């Protein structure tokens, strides 16, 4: 590798990751040869164990490619027809699953709601706690409708890959962990790779997962941003995650994309893994067999990331240049901090350096994604708005002849004035008009009304929301009361306190909180015909349909 490129990578990572903190392993492979490998930080802080090529990491959702490969191998051997309805194998699923096939699960076009989102962001299961397989199956059988008609849309999720693991077990009589070991890991000699289906398993050379203190202790008034905390993934559900591996073993896995040793050793297997599924209208999904697929700067990119308590992983493969990048980390924050410094996802920044591609586009991405840093003066003021329909929040800074918009604290863009009360984005994709203190936004052939936040409600005004609220589908009760002048919503099951938060009012009957653990959390209270509060729903701007789960007020309480 070019010495200057190597120095840039090591300066970037080495100057950020502390030698006495959690770290990462990174390997770069070009033309099937490792051209760069480096290890930063510690695998275990208590015992001061450094990370090396044999350190075993949890790779989270990067595991999905191995689950999908097992499905492809079962299909190749004639043990499975991916066109079969999943109800053939899991008859206890709801009736809407009759029209969902096995490959609909693989390509994520099935419409089944994500059980991780439900358990964490609706039921309050704490991130490093766990639910077992029986709990998940009970939850799925109680949900009687999909997010969308199967094949009409694509949506990333975890439930489909959990169900694939159940299908593997019911076809073969063995667990996914056993089948993957026999048909993938043993064949390729990946001796330190496995699906963990027992959270008590002793793992030699394992990395311990960490996060910043503030991330887990979000209810603690003490702030200790530079203090590390253990962050453990205790989940035992295989399929969407739970592969543990090393950079050395992933180098072996990457080589199999060039010379397949699995199953019948047919190159068509690799073609299947790296080809997109299609929707009902013939358009392509951005997903193959457990791998994301995209074109970037004229090159095909095959990739997947994985984020799980205490760990973050990334695998990128650019076949046109025989280039692959493997990044494994035992913290849930380091990758994002490094990417922020690059102005682009870390693996793309490194790939561009190696391939000599322009970094100018990266700088543009950095500018679009960064939070606005605007100095307020007499010519500027800030107003927060929310759309009742989508629940999206815009924090708008009015400055001279433009609006600086921070949408949901994740996307920053500028709108430029084109007339007295009209503004437009540079690419003409967003147009807005200010009328009667509201902003009417036109984008994606739709019009959305954003209303300004109302003043914070008094304790007396908050009283009408105070009660208990129960969702029968989730068998979950939340208590709503008042704490320090804010609405406090907490789970009646005190073990499941993952989304116990204090909420500020936003627009009428809507409340919001921003938190490092889960970003923004929004709720909307619903009224009956007599305009009395009768229920509330959780909201989210990304369309995960959490508002379908209604928490009804207990009329006997308060």
C-alpha positions as CSV (number, residue, x, y, z in Angstrom):
1,X,0.0,0.0,0.0
2,X,1.1,3.5,-0.8
3,X,2.9,4.9,2.3
4,X,1.0,8.2,2.2
5,X,-2.4,6.4,2.2
6,X,-1.3,4.1,5.0
7,X,-0.3,7.2,7.1
8,X,-3.6,8.9,6.4
9,X,-5.5,5.9,7.6
10,X,-3.3,5.4,10.7
11,X,-3.4,9.1,11.5
12,X,-7.2,9.1,11.2
13,X,-7.8,6.1,13.4
14,X,-4.8,6.2,15.7
15,X,-5.3,9.8,16.6
16,X,-8.9,9.1,17.7
17,X,-8.8,5.7,19.3
18,X,-7.1,5.8,22.7
19,X,-4.5,3.1,23.5
20,X,-6.3,2.4,26.8
21,X,-9.8,2.3,25.4
22,X,-11.9,0.0,23.3
23,X,-10.7,-0.1,19.7
24,X,-10.9,-1.9,16.3
25,X,-9.4,-4.3,13.9
26,X,-9.1,-3.3,10.2
27,X,-8.0,-5.3,7.2
28,X,-7.8,-4.2,3.6
29,X,-7.7,-6.8,0.9
30,X,-6.7,-6.1,-2.7
31,X,-6.5,-8.8,-5.4
32,X,-7.0,-11.4,-2.7
33,X,-4.0,-10.2,-0.8
34,X,-4.1,-8.4,2.6
35,X,-2.4,-5.1,1.9
36,X,-3.1,-3.5,5.2
37,X,-3.9,-4.8,8.7
38,X,-3.8,-2.8,11.9
39,X,-5.2,-3.2,15.4
40,X,-6.1,-0.3,17.7
41,X,-7.1,-0.2,21.3
42,X,-8.0,-2.9,23.8
43,X,-10.2,-6.0,23.5
44,X,-10.7,-5.9,27.3
45,X,-10.2,-2.8,29.5
46,X,-10.2,-4.6,32.8
47,X,-7.3,-6.9,31.9
48,X,-5.7,-4.5,29.4
49,X,-5.8,-7.1,26.6
50,X,-4.9,-5.5,23.2
51,X,-6.9,-6.3,20.0
52,X,-5.2,-8.5,17.5
53,X,-6.0,-10.7,14.5
54,X,-7.4,-13.4,16.7
55,X,-9.8,-11.2,18.7
56,X,-13.4,-12.4,18.3
57,X,-16.0,-9.8,17.7
58,X,-19.8,-9.8,17.6
59,X,-20.6,-8.6,14.0
60,X,-24.3,-7.9,14.5
61,X,-26.3,-7.6,11.3
62,X,-23.3,-8.6,9.2
63,X,-24.4,-12.0,10.2
64,X,-27.3,-11.9,7.7
65,X,-25.1,-12.9,4.8
66,X,-24.3,-16.2,6.5
67,X,-28.0,-16.9,7.3
68,X,-28.8,-16.2,3.6
69,X,-26.0,-18.4,2.4
70,X,-27.4,-21.3,4.4
71,X,-30.7,-20.7,2.7
72,X,-29.0,-20.7,-0.7
73,X,-27.2,-23.9,0.1
74,X,-30.4,-25.6,1.1
75,X,-32.0,-24.4,-2.1
76,X,-29.0,-25.7,-4.1
77,X,-29.2,-29.1,-2.5
78,X,-33.0,-29.4,-3.2
79,X,-33.9,-29.4,0.5
80,X,-35.8,-26.1,0.2
81,X,-37.9,-24.3,-2.4
82,X,-37.6,-20.5,-1.8
83,X,-40.9,-19.9,-3.6
84,X,-42.7,-21.8,-0.9
85,X,-45.0,-20.0,1.5
86,X,-43.4,-19.5,4.9
87,X,-46.6,-20.9,6.4
88,X,-45.6,-24.3,5.0
89,X,-42.8,-24.3,7.6
90,X,-44.2,-22.0,10.3
91,X,-48.0,-22.6,10.2
92,X,-48.6,-20.7,13.5
93,X,-47.9,-17.4,11.8
94,X,-50.9,-15.1,11.0
95,X,-53.0,-15.6,7.9
96,X,-51.4,-12.6,6.1
97,X,-48.2,-14.7,5.9
98,X,-49.8,-17.1,3.4
99,X,-48.6,-15.0,0.5
100,X,-45.1,-14.5,1.9
101,X,-42.5,-16.8,0.4
102,X,-39.1,-17.8,1.8
103,X,-37.2,-15.5,-0.6
104,X,-39.5,-12.6,0.4
105,X,-37.8,-12.9,3.8
106,X,-34.4,-13.1,2.2
107,X,-34.9,-9.9,0.1
108,X,-36.8,-8.0,2.8
109,X,-39.9,-7.3,0.8
110,X,-42.2,-9.2,3.1
111,X,-43.8,-6.4,5.1
112,X,-43.5,-8.1,8.5
113,X,-43.0,-5.7,11.4
114,X,-39.5,-5.6,13.0
115,X,-39.6,-7.3,16.4
116,X,-36.5,-5.4,17.5
117,X,-38.2,-2.1,17.0
118,X,-41.3,-3.3,18.7
119,X,-39.6,-4.8,21.8
120,X,-37.1,-1.9,22.3
121,X,-39.1,1.2,21.1
122,X,-42.7,0.1,22.1
123,X,-42.3,-2.4,24.9
124,X,-39.3,-0.8,26.6
125,X,-37.0,-3.8,26.6
126,X,-33.5,-2.5,27.6
127,X,-30.9,-2.9,24.8
128,X,-28.6,-5.2,26.7
129,X,-31.5,-7.3,28.0
130,X,-33.0,-10.0,25.7
131,X,-36.2,-11.7,24.5
132,X,-36.3,-15.4,23.8
133,X,-37.7,-17.2,20.8
134,X,-41.0,-18.1,22.4
135,X,-41.6,-14.4,23.2
136,X,-40.9,-13.3,19.7
137,X,-43.2,-16.0,18.2
138,X,-46.0,-15.0,20.5
139,X,-45.5,-11.4,19.5
140,X,-45.6,-12.2,15.8
141,X,-48.7,-14.3,16.1
142,X,-50.5,-11.4,17.8
143,X,-49.8,-9.0,15.0
144,X,-52.5,-9.5,12.5
145,X,-51.5,-7.2,9.7
146,X,-48.3,-6.3,7.8
147,X,-46.7,-3.0,7.2
148,X,-47.4,-3.3,3.5
149,X,-48.5,-5.9,0.9
150,X,-45.7,-8.4,0.3
151,X,-43.6,-7.4,-2.7
152,X,-45.0,-3.9,-3.0
153,X,-42.1,-2.3,-1.1
154,X,-38.7,-2.9,0.4
155,X,-38.0,-2.4,4.0
156,X,-34.9,-3.4,6.0
157,X,-35.8,-5.5,9.0
158,X,-34.7,-8.3,11.3
159,X,-37.9,-10.4,11.7
160,X,-37.5,-12.1,8.3
161,X,-34.0,-13.4,9.1
162,X,-35.1,-14.7,12.5
163,X,-37.9,-16.6,10.7
164,X,-35.3,-18.0,8.2
165,X,-33.4,-19.5,11.2
166,X,-36.7,-21.2,12.3
167,X,-37.2,-22.5,8.8
168,X,-33.7,-23.9,8.7
169,X,-34.2,-25.7,11.9
170,X,-37.6,-27.2,10.9
171,X,-36.2,-28.4,7.5
172,X,-32.9,-29.9,8.8
173,X,-33.7,-30.8,12.4
174,X,-30.6,-28.8,13.4
175,X,-30.1,-25.3,14.6
176,X,-28.9,-22.6,12.2
177,X,-25.7,-22.5,14.3
178,X,-25.1,-26.2,13.6
179,X,-26.0,-26.0,9.9
180,X,-23.8,-22.9,9.3
181,X,-20.9,-24.6,11.1
182,X,-21.2,-27.8,9.0
183,X,-21.8,-26.2,5.6
184,X,-19.9,-22.9,5.8
185,X,-17.5,-22.4,8.6
186,X,-15.9,-25.9,8.7
187,X,-15.7,-26.1,4.9
188,X,-13.9,-22.8,4.7
189,X,-11.7,-23.3,7.7
190,X,-13.3,-20.4,9.6
191,X,-12.3,-21.9,13.0
192,X,-13.1,-18.9,15.1
193,X,-16.5,-18.1,13.6
194,X,-19.9,-19.3,14.9
195,X,-23.5,-18.3,15.5
196,X,-23.8,-17.9,19.3
197,X,-27.1,-19.3,20.5
198,X,-26.2,-19.5,24.1
199,X,-25.5,-16.2,25.9
200,X,-23.5,-18.0,28.6
201,X,-21.0,-19.5,26.1
202,X,-17.4,-19.1,27.0
203,X,-15.6,-17.5,24.0
204,X,-11.8,-17.7,23.8
205,X,-10.2,-14.4,22.8
206,X,-13.5,-12.6,22.8
207,X,-13.6,-8.8,22.8
208,X,-15.8,-7.1,25.4
209,X,-18.3,-4.6,24.2
210,X,-18.3,-1.0,25.5
211,X,-20.2,2.3,25.1
212,X,-19.8,5.7,26.7
213,X,-21.2,6.0,30.2
214,X,-23.9,8.6,29.1
215,X,-25.3,6.2,26.5
216,X,-26.6,3.6,29.0
217,X,-27.0,5.8,32.1
218,X,-29.3,8.2,30.3
219,X,-31.5,8.6,33.4
220,X,-28.6,9.6,35.6
221,X,-28.1,13.3,36.1
222,X,-24.3,12.8,36.3
223,X,-22.6,13.1,32.9
224,X,-19.4,11.3,32.3
225,X,-18.8,11.3,28.6
226,X,-15.2,10.1,28.8
227,X,-16.0,7.1,31.1
228,X,-16.6,3.7,29.5
229,X,-19.4,1.3,30.4
230,X,-19.8,-2.4,29.6
231,X,-22.4,-2.8,26.9
232,X,-23.4,-6.5,26.4
233,X,-25.5,-8.2,23.8
234,X,-27.4,-11.0,25.6
235,X,-29.6,-12.0,22.7
236,X,-29.7,-15.6,21.7
237,X,-31.8,-15.3,18.5
238,X,-29.9,-16.4,15.5
239,X,-30.5,-15.3,11.9
240,X,-30.5,-11.5,12.0
241,X,-27.4,-11.5,14.1
242,X,-25.2,-13.3,16.6
243,X,-22.3,-14.4,14.4
244,X,-19.0,-13.9,16.2
245,X,-15.8,-13.9,14.2
246,X,-12.3,-12.5,13.6
247,X,-10.8,-10.4,10.8
248,X,-8.7,-13.4,9.8
249,X,-11.8,-15.6,9.3
250,X,-13.5,-12.8,7.3
251,X,-10.5,-12.6,5.0
252,X,-11.2,-16.3,4.3
253,X,-14.9,-15.6,3.8
254,X,-14.0,-12.7,1.3
255,X,-11.9,-15.1,-0.7
256,X,-14.9,-17.4,-1.3
257,X,-16.5,-14.6,-3.4
258,X,-13.8,-15.2,-6.0
259,X,-13.5,-19.0,-5.8
260,X,-16.6,-20.7,-4.2
261,X,-15.8,-23.7,-2.1
262,X,-19.3,-24.1,-0.6
263,X,-22.0,-26.6,-1.6
264,X,-21.5,-27.8,-5.2
265,X,-18.7,-25.2,-5.6
266,X,-20.7,-23.6,-8.3
267,X,-19.9,-19.9,-9.0
268,X,-23.7,-19.4,-9.5
269,X,-24.0,-19.5,-5.7
270,X,-22.0,-16.3,-5.5
271,X,-24.0,-14.7,-8.3
272,X,-27.2,-15.5,-6.3
273,X,-25.8,-14.0,-3.1
274,X,-24.8,-10.7,-4.8
275,X,-27.8,-10.2,-7.1
276,X,-30.8,-8.0,-6.1
277,X,-34.3,-9.2,-5.5
278,X,-37.2,-7.6,-7.4
279,X,-40.5,-6.1,-6.3
280,X,-43.8,-6.8,-7.8
281,X,-43.4,-3.9,-10.2
282,X,-40.1,-5.3,-11.5
283,X,-37.9,-2.7,-9.8
284,X,-34.9,-3.9,-7.9
285,X,-34.4,-4.1,-4.2
286,X,-31.2,-2.7,-2.8
287,X,-30.5,-6.1,-1.2
288,X,-29.4,-9.6,-2.2
289,X,-28.9,-12.6,0.0
290,X,-28.0,-10.8,3.2
291,X,-26.0,-8.2,1.5
292,X,-26.7,-4.6,0.5
293,X,-26.0,-3.7,-3.2
294,X,-25.5,-0.2,-4.6
295,X,-23.7,1.6,-7.3
296,X,-21.4,4.4,-6.1
297,X,-19.1,6.5,-8.2
298,X,-19.8,4.2,-11.1
299,X,-18.8,1.0,-9.2
300,X,-20.8,-1.8,-7.7
301,X,-20.6,-2.0,-4.0
302,X,-21.5,-5.1,-2.0
303,X,-21.6,-4.4,1.7
304,X,-23.2,-4.8,5.1
305,X,-22.8,-3.2,8.5
306,X,-23.7,-4.5,11.9
307,X,-24.5,-2.6,15.1
308,X,-25.3,-4.4,18.4
309,X,-24.7,-3.5,22.0
310,X,-21.0,-2.8,22.4
311,X,-20.0,-3.7,18.9
312,X,-20.0,-2.3,15.4
313,X,-18.8,-4.0,12.2
314,X,-18.6,-3.1,8.5
315,X,-17.8,-5.2,5.5
316,X,-17.3,-3.6,2.0
317,X,-16.5,-5.4,-1.2
318,X,-15.9,-3.6,-4.5
319,X,-15.6,-6.5,-7.1
320,X,-14.6,-4.3,-10.0
321,X,-11.3,-3.6,-8.2
322,X,-11.0,-6.8,-6.2
323,X,-11.0,-4.6,-3.1
324,X,-12.5,-5.4,0.3
325,X,-12.4,-3.6,3.6
326,X,-13.2,-5.2,7.0
327,X,-13.7,-3.1,10.1
328,X,-14.6,-4.7,13.5
329,X,-15.0,-2.6,16.7
330,X,-15.8,-3.3,20.3
331,X,-17.6,0.0,20.9
332,X,-20.9,1.3,19.6
333,X,-19.6,4.8,18.8
334,X,-16.1,4.7,17.4
335,X,-17.1,4.0,13.8
336,X,-19.6,6.9,13.7
337,X,-17.0,9.3,15.2
338,X,-14.4,8.3,12.6
339,X,-16.9,8.6,9.8
340,X,-17.9,12.0,10.9
341,X,-14.2,13.0,10.7
342,X,-14.0,11.6,7.2
343,X,-17.2,13.4,6.0
344,X,-18.2,10.0,4.6
345,X,-18.7,6.5,5.9
346,X,-15.3,5.3,7.0
347,X,-15.1,2.4,4.6
348,X,-15.9,4.6,1.6
349,X,-13.4,7.1,2.6
350,X,-10.7,4.4,2.7
351,X,-11.8,2.9,-0.5
352,X,-11.6,6.2,-2.3
353,X,-8.1,6.8,-1.0
354,X,-6.9,3.4,-2.3
355,X,-8.7,3.7,-5.6
356,X,-7.7,7.3,-6.2
357,X,-11.3,8.5,-6.4
358,X,-12.2,12.2,-5.7
359,X,-13.0,13.1,-2.1
360,X,-14.9,16.2,-3.2
361,X,-18.2,14.4,-3.1
362,X,-17.4,13.3,0.4
363,X,-17.0,16.9,1.5
364,X,-20.4,17.6,0.0
365,X,-22.0,14.8,2.0
366,X,-20.3,16.1,5.1
367,X,-21.8,19.5,4.6
368,X,-25.3,18.0,4.0
369,X,-25.3,15.8,7.0
370,X,-23.6,18.0,9.6
371,X,-25.7,19.8,12.2
372,X,-26.0,23.6,11.5
373,X,-23.5,25.8,13.3
374,X,-25.0,29.2,12.9
375,X,-24.2,32.2,14.9
376,X,-27.5,33.9,15.9
377,X,-27.7,37.7,15.6
378,X,-30.5,40.3,15.3
379,X,-31.1,39.0,11.7
380,X,-31.6,35.4,12.7
381,X,-34.0,33.4,14.8
382,X,-34.9,29.7,15.3
383,X,-38.2,28.0,15.4
384,X,-39.1,24.3,15.8
385,X,-41.9,22.8,13.7
386,X,-43.6,19.4,13.6
387,X,-45.8,17.8,11.0
388,X,-48.8,16.1,12.6
389,X,-49.2,13.7,9.7
390,X,-45.6,12.4,9.5
391,X,-44.4,13.4,13.0
392,X,-41.2,14.8,11.3
393,X,-39.6,17.7,13.2
394,X,-37.8,20.6,11.6
395,X,-35.6,22.9,13.6
396,X,-35.5,26.0,11.3
397,X,-33.0,28.9,11.5
398,X,-34.2,31.9,9.6
399,X,-31.1,33.8,8.3
400,X,-31.1,36.6,5.8
401,X,-32.8,35.1,2.6
402,X,-32.6,31.5,3.5
403,X,-33.8,28.8,5.9
404,X,-31.3,26.4,7.5
405,X,-33.2,23.2,8.3
406,X,-32.2,20.5,10.7
407,X,-34.7,17.7,10.0
408,X,-35.1,15.2,12.9
409,X,-31.6,16.1,14.0
410,X,-30.2,13.8,11.3
411,X,-30.3,15.7,8.0
412,X,-29.3,19.3,7.4
413,X,-30.1,21.3,4.3
414,X,-30.7,24.9,3.2
415,X,-33.8,26.4,1.5
416,X,-33.4,29.6,-0.5
417,X,-35.9,32.4,-0.8
418,X,-37.6,32.7,-4.2
419,X,-40.4,35.1,-3.3
420,X,-41.7,36.8,-0.1
421,X,-42.8,33.7,1.7
422,X,-41.6,30.9,-0.6
423,X,-38.3,28.9,-0.4
424,X,-36.8,26.1,-2.5
425,X,-33.9,23.7,-2.2
426,X,-31.0,23.9,-4.7
427,X,-32.0,20.7,-6.4
428,X,-35.7,21.8,-6.6
429,X,-36.9,18.7,-4.7
430,X,-38.3,20.7,-1.8
431,X,-40.5,23.8,-2.0
432,X,-42.1,25.4,1.0
433,X,-44.4,28.3,1.7
434,X,-44.8,30.1,5.0
435,X,-48.5,30.9,5.7
436,X,-50.2,31.8,9.0
437,X,-47.1,30.8,11.0
438,X,-47.0,27.3,9.5
439,X,-44.8,25.9,6.8
440,X,-46.4,24.1,3.9
441,X,-43.8,21.7,2.4
442,X,-44.0,20.1,-1.1
443,X,-41.7,17.1,-1.6
444,X,-42.1,13.7,-3.3
445,X,-45.3,14.9,-4.9
446,X,-46.9,15.4,-1.5
447,X,-47.7,18.4,0.7
448,X,-47.0,18.5,4.4
449,X,-48.0,21.1,6.9
450,X,-45.5,21.9,9.7
451,X,-46.8,23.8,12.7
452,X,-44.7,25.7,15.2
453,X,-44.1,24.2,18.6
454,X,-46.5,25.5,21.2
455,X,-45.3,26.9,24.6
456,X,-44.6,24.3,27.2
457,X,-47.8,23.2,29.0
458,X,-48.3,24.0,32.7
459,X,-48.8,21.2,35.3
460,X,-52.5,22.0,35.2
461,X,-52.7,21.6,31.4
462,X,-50.7,18.3,31.6
463,X,-53.2,16.8,34.1
464,X,-55.6,15.6,31.4
465,X,-53.0,13.2,30.0
466,X,-52.2,11.6,33.3
467,X,-53.3,8.0,33.5
468,X,-52.4,4.4,32.7
469,X,-52.4,3.2,29.1
470,X,-52.5,-0.4,27.9
471,X,-51.8,-2.1,24.6
472,X,-53.3,-5.6,24.4
473,X,-51.2,-6.6,21.3
474,X,-48.0,-6.0,23.2
475,X,-49.4,-6.7,26.7
476,X,-47.7,-3.6,27.9
477,X,-48.8,-0.8,30.2
478,X,-47.3,2.7,30.5
479,X,-47.9,5.1,33.3
480,X,-48.2,8.7,32.4
481,X,-47.6,11.3,35.1
482,X,-46.0,14.7,35.7
483,X,-42.3,15.1,36.8
484,X,-40.5,18.5,37.0
485,X,-43.1,20.2,34.8
486,X,-42.8,17.6,32.0
487,X,-44.9,14.6,31.0
488,X,-43.2,11.4,32.3
489,X,-44.1,8.2,30.6
490,X,-42.7,5.0,32.2
491,X,-43.4,1.3,31.8
492,X,-45.5,-0.3,34.6
493,X,-43.1,-3.2,34.3
494,X,-40.1,-1.6,36.0
495,X,-37.7,-4.2,34.5
496,X,-38.5,-2.8,31.0
497,X,-37.6,0.8,31.5
498,X,-35.7,1.3,28.2
499,X,-38.0,4.1,26.9
500,X,-38.9,5.8,30.2
501,X,-38.5,9.5,29.3
502,X,-39.6,13.0,30.2
503,X,-41.4,14.6,27.3
504,X,-41.8,18.2,26.2
505,X,-44.9,19.4,24.3
506,X,-44.4,20.0,20.6
507,X,-47.7,20.7,18.8
508,X,-51.2,20.1,20.2
509,X,-51.5,16.7,21.8
510,X,-48.0,15.8,20.7
511,X,-44.9,15.4,22.8
512,X,-41.2,14.8,22.0
513,X,-37.9,13.9,23.7
514,X,-34.4,13.7,22.2
515,X,-32.1,11.0,23.6
516,X,-28.7,9.6,22.7
517,X,-30.0,6.1,23.0
518,X,-32.8,6.1,20.5
519,X,-32.7,9.6,18.9
520,X,-36.1,11.3,19.0
521,X,-39.1,9.7,20.6
522,X,-42.5,11.1,19.8
523,X,-46.0,10.4,21.1
524,X,-49.5,11.6,19.9
525,X,-52.5,11.5,22.2
526,X,-55.8,10.7,20.6
527,X,-59.2,12.0,21.7
528,X,-62.7,10.5,21.6
529,X,-65.8,12.2,20.1
530,X,-66.2,14.2,23.3
531,X,-62.7,15.5,22.9
532,X,-61.5,13.5,26.0
533,X,-58.1,11.8,25.9
534,X,-58.7,8.1,25.2
535,X,-55.3,6.7,24.0
536,X,-51.8,7.5,22.8
537,X,-49.5,6.1,20.1
538,X,-45.8,6.3,19.6
539,X,-44.7,8.0,16.4
540,X,-41.7,7.9,14.1
541,X,-40.9,9.8,10.9
542,X,-39.3,6.9,9.1
543,X,-42.5,5.0,8.5
544,X,-42.1,2.0,10.7
545,X,-45.8,2.2,11.6
546,X,-45.3,2.0,15.3
547,X,-48.5,4.2,15.5
548,X,-50.5,1.0,14.7
549,X,-50.0,-0.1,18.3
550,X,-52.6,1.8,20.3
551,X,-52.2,2.3,24.1
552,X,-55.7,2.8,25.5
553,X,-56.4,4.8,28.6
554,X,-57.6,2.9,31.7
555,X,-60.8,4.7,32.7
556,X,-60.5,3.4,36.3
557,X,-57.1,5.1,36.9
558,X,-56.9,8.8,37.9
